[in-house]
Every structure is written in structure tokens, then in C-alpha cells.
Amino acid sequence: MSRCRICGSSISPFMSFGRQPISNAFVMPEQFASEYFFELAPAFCTECHSFQIIDQPEAEQMFHGNYAYFASTSRYMCDHFKRFADDVSQRFLAGKADPFVVELGSNDGIMLRNFADAGVAHLGVEPSANVAQAARDRGVTTICEFFNDALAERIVAERGHADALLAANLMCHIPDLHSIAAGARRLLKPDGVMIFEDPYLGEMIAKTSYDQIYDEHVYIFSVASIRWLFDKHGMELFDVQPQITHGGSMRYFLAPKGSRPISPNVERQVAVERELGLHLPETYDRFRRNCEASRGELIALLTELKAQGKRVVGYGATAKGATAINYCGITPDLVEFISDVTPTKQGRFSPGAHIPVKPYDAFAADFPDYALLFAWNHKAEIMAKEEAYRAAGGQWIVYVPKVEVFS
Ligand code: SAH
Ligand code: TMP
Ligand code: ZN
């Protein structure tokens, strides 16, 4: 029995993904022996609607000067965050004299660069020093810190209140969300807005995309869970917008209570969640059975291909892939290497299973028979640029929403 991080009720995990490593810790052989593992076990709290993992490594173990994830590796995500920034400017900043925009988890500046380029006052809060420096190098003002209520107080004292507080794929990383919500309320002007997006629980359940669950993702949010949390901090959810990014996300719009009309989208999405049964324990039982079935099918397929003497290579050394690889028991025996465009991942080994990570050239120079798409959330972008592989007879394997081979 554990305590829910949000409401304090007692919760217990409905399944375990076993011992898992730090998902973005791509290691060298001399680090194999000292690799850190923890038990990855998710639970659902029926009291506050939060979906969370029971144990999570310390923030400093995951976010530091050698953080491996550079958001701008995806062209599509660069365009997505340009549209996000444009929408914020048009809907919430138009007509404001000298607006101030803050982003939490601003990474390499993928979103804030759009504000920097437009000459808008902005501040990125990014604790991983290497990606924070990449943002500064492209002109994005960035402080290298973990956001919390105390930092919000300092930002207000040093730079004033914010018109817009933004975040993407950040909120679901932070265990103490009460400190974030309180800090958000403190940082915003009375007519300010907080807008953030994260992978969506409804999509994860519908697609059995269990690899959304890994060390960094301490929560997978629903509209019901976000409304519950922010209500405790004088904030109101006034709109929601589904996104197709990262396998299905939700964008949440919040403001100080009573400051804005509430869109019917909010009630509508809460009703969708009830229809999906997101509040029911049996939904998570079914999810667990779906995960086990998916694992069985993927391992059977890879074992069969190996027996046939086929070459299988991984595509995209994603953080999500760590859960899939280590939960399913995928070894370098079944997947020869993983191709990834991120220089800091190349020449290293995937966490836990130690599958070699190689530059994209290793894939392009000697096409395998099958490419296992760990970056399944970037499928459209990747399919569009892998015409030559397809033309050469290369096949793809995906495991979300189901285990499938296609050419
Ligand atoms: N916003 C980008 C990056 C998401 S990765 C995108 O959507 O692609 C999450 C980022 O949040 C990492 O760069 C990590 O270093 C940062 N982060 C983790 N904890 C944080 C905290 N408490 N405050 C601010 N940033 C944090
Ligand atoms: P993400 O799913 O967390 O965004 O991670 C995507 C990973 O896949 C990241 O390491 C970059 C890599 N990648 C490629 O190697 N090639 C590509 O075309 C894309 C889009 C991503
Ligand atoms: Zn709870």
C-alpha cells in the first residue's frame, strides 16, 4: 500500500513492468555494472483520478548536464511548437503591452525560440544544463533550475508576473505537483493563463501504449485529474484541446478562478472519459491484460524472425523504448542495434538491455530486413523520409496500437 502523491489516499499498483533503468541513461560498458534500476509499477487513484507510478528515481538522477533528449530532433515537433506559440500569441497576448512568457521544461528552446525571434520577453526554466545551453546558443533566455513554488517567488521578484506560463511534456515529470500549481498561481498575472500539454491517459488506454509509462512520466493525466488538482490552488480549467503529438496528448488551459468563461469542451471531454471508463478499476485490469498480450506477440514475432535469419534493427532510441525493451525482454540477440539521429546517444548502449545505439548512417548504409519503430509517435514523419528503405523491400514493425508488420 502506498499514498497517492496528489490526494494522500491509499493506492496500490495494478501491475508491474518489472525492474527498469533510467530511460534516457544511454550507457557505456564501464557503467553496465553500476546501472540504476527501480520497480516500475503504475497505480490509479479513484479519489483524485490520478494515474501515477509508485516509485520514481530522484529528479537529479534523470535531469542533469548529460540529459540525452533534444526536442528539436523532430522536424514535425519544431513545426508543432511554432503553431503552439502562434496560437498563444494570437489568442492570449494580442493587444498586451510588453507581454512576458515563461516556459517550464523548455529543453533546447524548441518552443521559446519563436517568442525570442519575435522579440517577446520570455524565460525558459530548464534544469538539464546541456539542453539549457543549446537553448541559450540560439538566443533563448534560460535559467538552469527546477521549477517549484520557491522559484516562482524568485522569478516574480526579479522579473515580474507572467502573462503566459507554458509547458509541454513537463508537468507529467514532476512528483510534487502541488508546488508547481501553487507556483503557477503565484507567477501569473490576474489575467494570465497557464497552458500545458502532456500524453493523454485516454489515448494510452485506447492504444495500449504502455511505453508512455517510464521513469520520467510519474503521471499520465486526464482532464478529470487536472481539474481536481488545480481546483485546490485557485485555478480553473477553462479549455482543453486534444493533440496528435506523442501518440495522443491533451492541451490544458488554466486561469485564476472566475477570470475566464469555461468552454463546453471541458465538460464534453470529462463525459468522454467516463464513457471510456477511466474512473473504473476494471479499465486498468483490462489494460494490464492488453500489455501482457502485446508483449507476448512482440517477443513471438522477433523470435520467429531471428529463427528465419532476418536482420531486425530498432528505429529511434526513445525513452519509451526503454519500457518496451526491458518489459518485453528484447535483447541485442533479437535487435541488432538501434538507429538514432541524436549525437549524444550514439556509440552508447540502451539502458537495461544494452542494445548498441548507432548513427542513422548505420541504418541507411545497410538496410535491415525489418525496422522496429520505437519512435512510433513520429511515424508519419519517419515514413515520409524512408521511401528508399521501403523501395528496397524494407519492412516495419510497430507495437502500438497493436503488434503489426507493414511495408
Ligand atoms: N518541452 C520539451 C521537452 C520535454 S522533456 C518538449 O515538449 O519536447 C522534459 C524537460 O523538462 C527536460 O528537458 C527536463 O530537463 C525538464 N524538467 C524536468 N523537471 C523540471 C522541473 N521541475 N522544472 C523545469 N523543467 C524540468
Ligand atoms: P521521442 O519519441 O521522445 O520524441 O524521441 C524520439 C527519438 O527518436 C529521439 O532520440 C530522436 C529519434 N529520431 C530519429 O532517430 N529519427 C527521426 O526521424 C525522428 C523523428 C526521431
Ligand atoms: Zn489521489
Coordinates of C-alpha atoms and ligand atoms in Angstrom, one line a residue:
M1 CA 0.0 0.0 0.0
S2 CA 1.3 3.5 -0.9
R3 CA 0.0 7.0 -0.7
C4 CA -1.3 9.0 -3.7
R5 CA 1.0 11.9 -4.3
I6 CA -1.9 14.2 -5.1
C7 CA -4.6 13.5 -2.5
G8 CA -2.9 11.2 0.1
S9 CA -5.4 8.3 -0.4
S10 CA -4.0 4.8 -0.2
I11 CA -3.3 3.3 -3.6
S12 CA -1.8 0.0 -4.8
P13 CA -0.3 -0.8 -8.2
F14 CA -2.5 -2.8 -10.7
M15 CA 0.6 -4.3 -12.5
S16 CA 4.4 -4.1 -12.6
F17 CA 6.7 -3.6 -15.6
G18 CA 9.5 -5.1 -13.6
R19 CA 12.9 -3.6 -12.9
Q20 CA 13.5 -0.7 -15.2
P21 CA 16.5 1.6 -15.7
I22 CA 16.7 5.4 -16.2
S23 CA 15.1 5.6 -19.6
N24 CA 17.3 8.3 -21.0
A25 CA 20.6 7.0 -19.5
F26 CA 22.4 5.6 -22.5
V27 CA 25.4 3.9 -21.0
M28 CA 29.0 2.9 -21.8
P29 CA 30.2 -0.6 -21.0
E30 CA 32.1 0.6 -17.9
Q31 CA 28.8 1.8 -16.5
F32 CA 26.9 -1.5 -17.0
A33 CA 27.8 -2.9 -13.6
S34 CA 26.6 0.2 -11.7
E35 CA 23.4 0.9 -13.6
Y36 CA 20.5 2.1 -11.5
F37 CA 17.2 0.1 -11.6
F38 CA 13.8 0.7 -9.9
E39 CA 10.5 -1.1 -9.9
L40 CA 8.1 0.4 -12.5
A41 CA 4.6 -0.1 -11.2
P42 CA 1.6 2.1 -12.1
A43 CA -1.5 2.7 -9.9
F44 CA -4.8 4.6 -10.4
C45 CA -6.3 6.7 -7.6
T46 CA -10.1 6.6 -7.7
E47 CA -10.3 9.6 -5.3
C48 CA -8.4 12.3 -7.4
H49 CA -8.4 10.4 -10.8
S50 CA -4.6 10.5 -11.0
F51 CA -2.7 7.8 -12.8
Q52 CA 0.9 7.6 -11.3
I53 CA 3.8 5.3 -10.8
I54 CA 4.6 4.2 -7.3
D55 CA 8.4 4.6 -7.3
Q56 CA 10.3 7.2 -9.3
P57 CA 14.1 7.9 -9.3
E58 CA 15.2 11.3 -7.9
A59 CA 14.9 14.2 -10.3
E60 CA 18.7 14.8 -10.3
Q61 CA 19.2 11.2 -11.5
M62 CA 17.2 11.9 -14.6
F63 CA 17.7 15.6 -15.4
H64 CA 21.3 16.8 -15.4
G65 CA 24.2 18.1 -17.6
N66 CA 24.2 15.0 -19.8
Y67 CA 20.4 14.8 -20.5
A68 CA 20.0 12.8 -23.7
Y69 CA 16.7 14.3 -25.1
F70 CA 17.0 17.2 -27.5
A71 CA 13.4 18.0 -28.5
S72 CA 14.4 19.7 -31.8
T73 CA 15.5 16.4 -33.4
S74 CA 12.0 16.1 -34.9
R75 CA 11.1 18.5 -37.7
Y76 CA 7.4 17.9 -37.1
M77 CA 7.7 18.8 -33.4
C78 CA 9.5 22.1 -34.3
D79 CA 6.5 22.9 -36.5
H80 CA 4.1 21.8 -33.8
F81 CA 5.7 24.2 -31.2
K82 CA 5.7 27.1 -33.8
R83 CA 1.9 26.6 -34.1
F84 CA 1.6 26.4 -30.3
A85 CA 3.5 29.7 -29.9
D86 CA 1.5 31.4 -32.7
D87 CA -1.8 30.2 -31.1
V88 CA -0.8 31.6 -27.7
S89 CA 0.3 34.9 -29.2
Q90 CA -3.0 35.3 -31.1
R91 CA -5.4 34.1 -28.5
F92 CA -3.9 35.4 -25.3
L93 CA -1.2 38.0 -25.9
A94 CA -2.6 40.2 -28.7
G95 CA -3.0 43.8 -27.6
K96 CA -0.9 43.3 -24.5
A97 CA 1.8 45.9 -23.9
D98 CA 5.1 44.1 -23.3
P99 CA 3.9 40.5 -22.6
F100 CA 6.1 38.2 -20.6
V101 CA 6.1 34.4 -21.4
V102 CA 7.6 31.7 -19.2
E103 CA 8.1 28.1 -20.2
L104 CA 8.9 25.2 -17.9
G105 CA 11.0 22.4 -19.2
S106 CA 12.0 24.5 -22.2
N107 CA 14.7 22.0 -23.2
D108 CA 16.7 23.2 -26.3
G109 CA 14.4 26.1 -26.9
I110 CA 12.1 24.3 -29.4
M111 CA 9.1 26.5 -28.3
L112 CA 10.5 29.6 -26.9
R113 CA 12.7 30.4 -29.9
N114 CA 9.5 31.5 -31.6
F115 CA 9.0 34.1 -28.9
A116 CA 12.7 35.1 -28.9
D117 CA 12.7 35.6 -32.7
A118 CA 9.6 37.8 -32.3
G119 CA 11.3 39.9 -29.7
V120 CA 8.8 38.9 -26.9
A121 CA 10.1 39.0 -23.3
H122 CA 10.5 35.3 -22.2
L123 CA 12.2 33.0 -19.7
G124 CA 12.9 29.3 -20.0
V125 CA 13.3 27.2 -16.9
E126 CA 15.3 24.1 -17.7
P127 CA 17.3 22.1 -15.1
S128 CA 19.3 20.0 -17.6
A129 CA 22.4 22.1 -18.2
N130 CA 23.4 20.8 -21.7
V131 CA 20.0 21.3 -23.3
A132 CA 19.6 24.7 -21.5
Q133 CA 22.9 25.8 -23.1
A134 CA 21.6 24.7 -26.5
A135 CA 18.7 27.0 -26.0
R136 CA 20.9 29.9 -25.0
D137 CA 23.0 29.3 -28.0
R138 CA 20.0 30.1 -30.2
G139 CA 19.1 33.2 -28.3
V140 CA 16.6 31.8 -25.8
T141 CA 16.9 33.3 -22.2
T142 CA 17.1 30.3 -20.0
I143 CA 17.8 29.7 -16.3
C144 CA 19.1 26.3 -15.3
E145 CA 16.8 25.3 -12.4
F146 CA 14.0 23.0 -11.3
F147 CA 10.7 24.9 -11.2
N148 CA 8.7 24.9 -7.9
D149 CA 6.8 27.4 -5.7
A150 CA 10.0 28.9 -4.3
L151 CA 11.5 29.6 -7.7
A152 CA 8.2 31.1 -8.8
E153 CA 8.6 33.6 -6.0
R154 CA 12.1 34.5 -7.1
I155 CA 11.0 34.9 -10.7
V156 CA 8.3 37.3 -9.7
A157 CA 10.7 39.3 -7.5
E158 CA 13.4 39.5 -10.3
R159 CA 11.3 39.7 -13.5
G160 CA 7.7 40.3 -12.6
H161 CA 4.5 38.3 -13.2
A162 CA 3.8 36.3 -16.3
D163 CA 1.1 36.7 -18.9
A164 CA 1.5 33.2 -20.1
L165 CA 3.0 30.1 -18.4
L166 CA 3.7 27.3 -20.9
A167 CA 4.9 23.7 -20.6
A168 CA 4.9 20.7 -22.9
N169 CA 5.8 17.2 -21.8
L170 CA 7.0 18.6 -18.5
M171 CA 4.1 18.6 -15.9
C172 CA 3.8 14.8 -16.1
H173 CA 7.5 14.6 -15.0
I174 CA 7.1 16.3 -11.6
P175 CA 6.1 14.4 -8.5
D176 CA 5.2 17.4 -6.3
L177 CA 2.5 19.0 -8.5
H178 CA 1.1 20.9 -5.6
S179 CA 4.3 23.0 -5.6
I180 CA 4.0 23.5 -9.3
A181 CA 0.3 24.5 -9.2
A182 CA 0.9 26.9 -6.3
G183 CA 3.9 28.4 -8.1
A184 CA 1.9 28.8 -11.3
R185 CA -0.8 30.7 -9.5
R186 CA 1.8 32.9 -7.8
L187 CA 3.6 33.6 -11.1
L188 CA 0.6 34.5 -13.2
K189 CA -0.9 38.0 -13.6
P190 CA -4.6 38.2 -12.6
D191 CA -5.5 37.9 -16.3
G192 CA -2.7 35.4 -17.1
V193 CA -3.0 31.9 -18.5
M194 CA -1.2 28.6 -18.0
I195 CA -1.2 26.3 -21.0
F196 CA 0.4 22.9 -21.0
E197 CA 0.2 19.6 -22.8
D198 CA 1.2 16.0 -21.9
P199 CA 0.5 12.5 -23.1
Y200 CA -3.2 11.7 -22.5
L201 CA -4.5 8.8 -20.4
G202 CA -7.5 8.2 -22.7
E203 CA -5.2 7.6 -25.6
M204 CA -2.8 5.4 -23.7
I205 CA -5.6 3.2 -22.5
A206 CA -7.2 3.1 -26.0
K207 CA -3.9 2.3 -27.8
T208 CA -2.3 0.1 -25.1
S209 CA 0.7 2.4 -25.5
Y210 CA 2.2 1.2 -22.2
D211 CA 5.6 2.5 -23.1
Q212 CA 4.3 6.0 -22.2
I213 CA 5.0 4.7 -18.6
Y214 CA 8.6 5.2 -17.7
D215 CA 10.7 6.8 -15.0
E216 CA 10.2 10.4 -16.2
H217 CA 6.5 10.1 -16.6
V218 CA 5.4 9.9 -12.9
Y219 CA 1.8 10.8 -14.1
I220 CA -0.3 10.2 -17.1
F221 CA -3.0 12.9 -17.0
S222 CA -6.7 13.0 -17.7
V223 CA -9.0 16.1 -17.8
A224 CA -10.6 14.9 -14.6
S225 CA -7.2 14.7 -12.8
I226 CA -6.0 18.1 -13.9
R227 CA -9.3 19.8 -12.9
W228 CA -9.1 18.1 -9.5
L229 CA -5.5 19.2 -8.8
F230 CA -5.7 22.9 -9.9
D231 CA -9.0 23.4 -8.2
K232 CA -7.1 23.1 -4.9
H233 CA -4.9 26.1 -6.0
G234 CA -7.4 28.7 -7.1
M235 CA -7.1 27.8 -10.7
E236 CA -9.8 26.7 -13.2
L237 CA -9.5 24.6 -16.3
F238 CA -11.3 26.7 -19.0
D239 CA -10.5 24.7 -22.1
V240 CA -8.9 21.5 -23.4
Q241 CA -7.7 20.6 -26.9
P242 CA -6.7 17.1 -28.0
Q243 CA -3.3 16.9 -29.8
I244 CA -2.0 14.1 -32.1
T245 CA 1.6 14.6 -30.9
H246 CA 3.5 11.9 -28.8
G247 CA 0.9 9.3 -29.6
G248 CA -2.1 11.4 -28.4
S249 CA -1.8 14.3 -26.0
M250 CA -4.1 16.8 -24.3
R251 CA -3.5 20.5 -24.1
Y252 CA -4.9 22.1 -20.9
F253 CA -5.8 25.8 -20.5
L254 CA -6.0 27.2 -16.9
A255 CA -6.5 30.6 -15.4
P256 CA -7.2 32.1 -11.9
K257 CA -10.7 31.0 -10.9
G258 CA -13.5 33.1 -12.3
S259 CA -11.3 35.1 -14.7
R260 CA -12.5 33.4 -17.9
P261 CA -15.6 31.7 -19.4
I262 CA -15.4 27.9 -19.4
S263 CA -15.5 26.2 -22.8
P264 CA -18.0 23.4 -23.2
N265 CA -15.0 21.3 -24.4
V266 CA -14.2 20.7 -20.7
E267 CA -17.5 19.0 -19.7
R268 CA -17.6 17.2 -23.1
Q269 CA -14.1 15.7 -22.5
V270 CA -15.0 14.7 -18.9
A271 CA -18.0 12.9 -20.3
V272 CA -15.8 11.1 -22.9
E273 CA -13.5 10.0 -20.0
R274 CA -16.5 8.5 -18.1
E275 CA -17.6 6.7 -21.3
L276 CA -14.1 5.3 -21.6
G277 CA -14.3 4.1 -18.0
L278 CA -11.2 6.0 -17.0
H279 CA -12.6 6.2 -13.4
L280 CA -13.1 2.4 -13.1
P281 CA -10.5 -0.1 -11.7
E282 CA -11.6 -2.8 -14.3
T283 CA -10.3 -0.5 -17.1
Y284 CA -6.8 -0.9 -15.6
D285 CA -7.2 -4.6 -15.3
R286 CA -8.1 -4.8 -19.0
F287 CA -5.1 -2.5 -19.8
R288 CA -2.8 -4.9 -17.9
R289 CA -4.1 -7.9 -19.8
N290 CA -3.6 -5.9 -23.1
C291 CA 0.0 -5.1 -22.1
E292 CA 0.7 -8.8 -21.4
A293 CA -0.8 -9.9 -24.7
S294 CA 1.2 -7.2 -26.6
R295 CA 4.4 -8.3 -25.0
G296 CA 3.7 -12.0 -25.9
E297 CA 3.1 -11.1 -29.6
L298 CA 6.1 -8.9 -30.0
I299 CA 8.5 -11.4 -28.5
A300 CA 7.0 -14.2 -30.6
L301 CA 7.4 -12.2 -33.7
L302 CA 11.0 -11.2 -33.0
T303 CA 11.9 -14.8 -32.1
E304 CA 10.4 -16.1 -35.3
L305 CA 12.2 -13.5 -37.4
K306 CA 15.5 -14.5 -35.7
A307 CA 14.8 -18.2 -36.5
Q308 CA 14.3 -17.2 -40.1
G309 CA 17.7 -15.5 -40.1
K310 CA 16.2 -12.0 -40.7
R311 CA 18.0 -8.8 -39.5
V312 CA 15.9 -6.6 -37.2
V313 CA 17.1 -3.0 -36.3
G314 CA 15.4 -0.6 -33.9
Y315 CA 14.5 2.9 -35.2
G316 CA 14.7 5.8 -32.7
A317 CA 16.3 5.2 -29.3
T318 CA 13.3 6.7 -27.4
A319 CA 12.8 6.9 -23.7
K320 CA 9.6 5.0 -24.2
G321 CA 11.6 2.2 -25.9
A322 CA 13.3 1.5 -22.5
T323 CA 10.0 0.3 -21.1
A324 CA 9.1 -1.7 -24.2
I325 CA 12.6 -3.3 -24.4
N326 CA 13.0 -4.2 -20.8
Y327 CA 9.4 -5.3 -20.1
C328 CA 9.3 -7.5 -23.2
G329 CA 12.8 -8.8 -22.7
I330 CA 14.2 -7.7 -26.1
T331 CA 17.9 -8.4 -26.2
P332 CA 20.8 -7.5 -28.7
D333 CA 20.2 -11.0 -29.9
L334 CA 16.8 -10.1 -31.3
V335 CA 17.5 -6.4 -32.3
E336 CA 21.0 -5.9 -33.7
F337 CA 21.2 -2.1 -32.9
I338 CA 19.0 1.0 -32.6
S339 CA 19.5 3.8 -35.1
D340 CA 19.1 7.4 -33.7
V341 CA 20.0 10.8 -35.0
T342 CA 20.9 12.3 -31.5
P343 CA 24.7 12.5 -31.3
T344 CA 24.8 12.1 -27.5
K345 CA 23.0 8.7 -27.7
Q346 CA 25.3 7.3 -30.5
G347 CA 28.1 4.9 -29.6
R348 CA 26.3 4.1 -26.3
F349 CA 24.1 1.3 -25.3
S350 CA 20.3 1.3 -24.5
P351 CA 19.5 1.3 -20.8
G352 CA 19.0 -2.1 -19.2
A353 CA 19.1 -4.4 -22.2
H354 CA 22.3 -2.8 -23.6
I355 CA 21.4 -2.8 -27.3
P356 CA 24.0 -0.7 -29.2
V357 CA 22.8 2.8 -30.4
K358 CA 24.3 3.8 -33.8
P359 CA 24.1 6.8 -36.0
Y360 CA 21.4 6.9 -38.7
D361 CA 24.1 6.1 -41.3
A362 CA 24.4 2.6 -39.9
F363 CA 20.8 2.0 -40.9
A364 CA 20.9 3.8 -44.2
A365 CA 24.2 2.1 -45.4
D366 CA 23.0 -1.4 -44.8
F367 CA 19.2 -1.7 -44.6
P368 CA 17.9 -4.4 -42.3
D369 CA 15.0 -6.7 -43.3
Y370 CA 12.9 -5.2 -40.5
A371 CA 12.9 -1.9 -38.7
L372 CA 11.3 -1.9 -35.2
L373 CA 9.8 1.5 -34.8
F374 CA 10.4 2.6 -31.2
A375 CA 9.7 6.2 -32.3
W376 CA 6.1 5.2 -33.3
N377 CA 4.8 8.6 -32.2
H378 CA 6.8 10.1 -35.1
K379 CA 5.6 7.5 -37.6
A380 CA 4.2 9.9 -40.2
E381 CA 7.4 12.0 -40.3
I382 CA 9.6 8.9 -40.5
M383 CA 7.5 7.1 -43.1
A384 CA 7.7 10.2 -45.3
K385 CA 11.5 10.2 -45.2
E386 CA 12.1 6.5 -45.5
E387 CA 10.9 6.0 -49.1
A388 CA 14.3 4.4 -50.1
Y389 CA 14.0 1.8 -47.4
R390 CA 10.5 0.9 -48.4
A391 CA 11.6 0.8 -52.1
A392 CA 14.4 -1.6 -51.1
G393 CA 11.9 -4.0 -49.7
G394 CA 12.4 -3.0 -46.0
Q395 CA 9.5 -3.9 -43.6
W396 CA 8.4 -2.1 -40.5
I397 CA 7.3 -3.5 -37.1
V398 CA 5.2 -1.4 -34.8
Y399 CA 3.7 -2.5 -31.4
V400 CA 1.3 0.4 -30.8
P401 CA -1.7 0.3 -31.1
K402 CA -1.0 -3.4 -31.9
V403 CA 1.9 -5.6 -32.9
E404 CA 1.9 -5.4 -36.7
V405 CA 4.3 -5.7 -39.7
F406 CA 3.8 -3.5 -42.7
S407 CA 5.9 -2.4 -45.7
Ligands
SAH1 N1 9.2 20.8 -23.6 C1 10.1 19.9 -24.5 C2 10.9 19.0 -23.6 C3 10.2 17.9 -22.8 S1 11.4 16.9 -21.9 C4 9.2 19.1 -25.4 O1 8.0 19.0 -25.2 O2 9.7 18.4 -26.3 C5 11.1 17.5 -20.3 C6 12.1 18.6 -19.9 O3 11.7 19.1 -18.6 C7 13.5 18.1 -19.8 O4 14.3 19.0 -20.6 C8 13.8 18.3 -18.3 O5 15.2 18.6 -18.0 C9 12.9 19.3 -17.8 N2 12.4 19.3 -16.4 C10 12.4 18.3 -15.6 N3 11.9 18.7 -14.3 C11 11.7 20.0 -14.4 C12 11.3 21.0 -13.5 N4 11.0 20.7 -12.2 N5 11.2 22.3 -13.9 C13 11.5 22.6 -15.2 N6 11.9 21.7 -16.1 C14 12.1 20.4 -15.7
TMP2 P1 10.6 11.0 -28.6 O1 9.7 9.9 -29.1 O2 10.7 11.0 -27.1 O3 10.4 12.3 -29.2 O4 12.1 10.5 -29.1 C1 12.4 10.3 -30.4 C2 13.8 9.8 -30.6 O5 13.9 9.3 -31.9 C3 14.9 10.8 -30.4 O6 16.0 10.2 -29.8 C4 15.3 11.2 -31.9 C5 15.0 9.9 -32.6 N1 14.5 10.1 -34.0 C6 15.3 9.6 -35.0 O7 16.3 8.9 -34.8 N2 14.9 9.8 -36.3 C7 13.8 10.6 -36.6 O8 13.5 10.7 -37.8 C8 13.0 11.1 -35.5 C9 11.7 11.9 -35.8 C10 13.4 10.8 -34.2
ZN3 ZN -5.3 10.5 -5.3

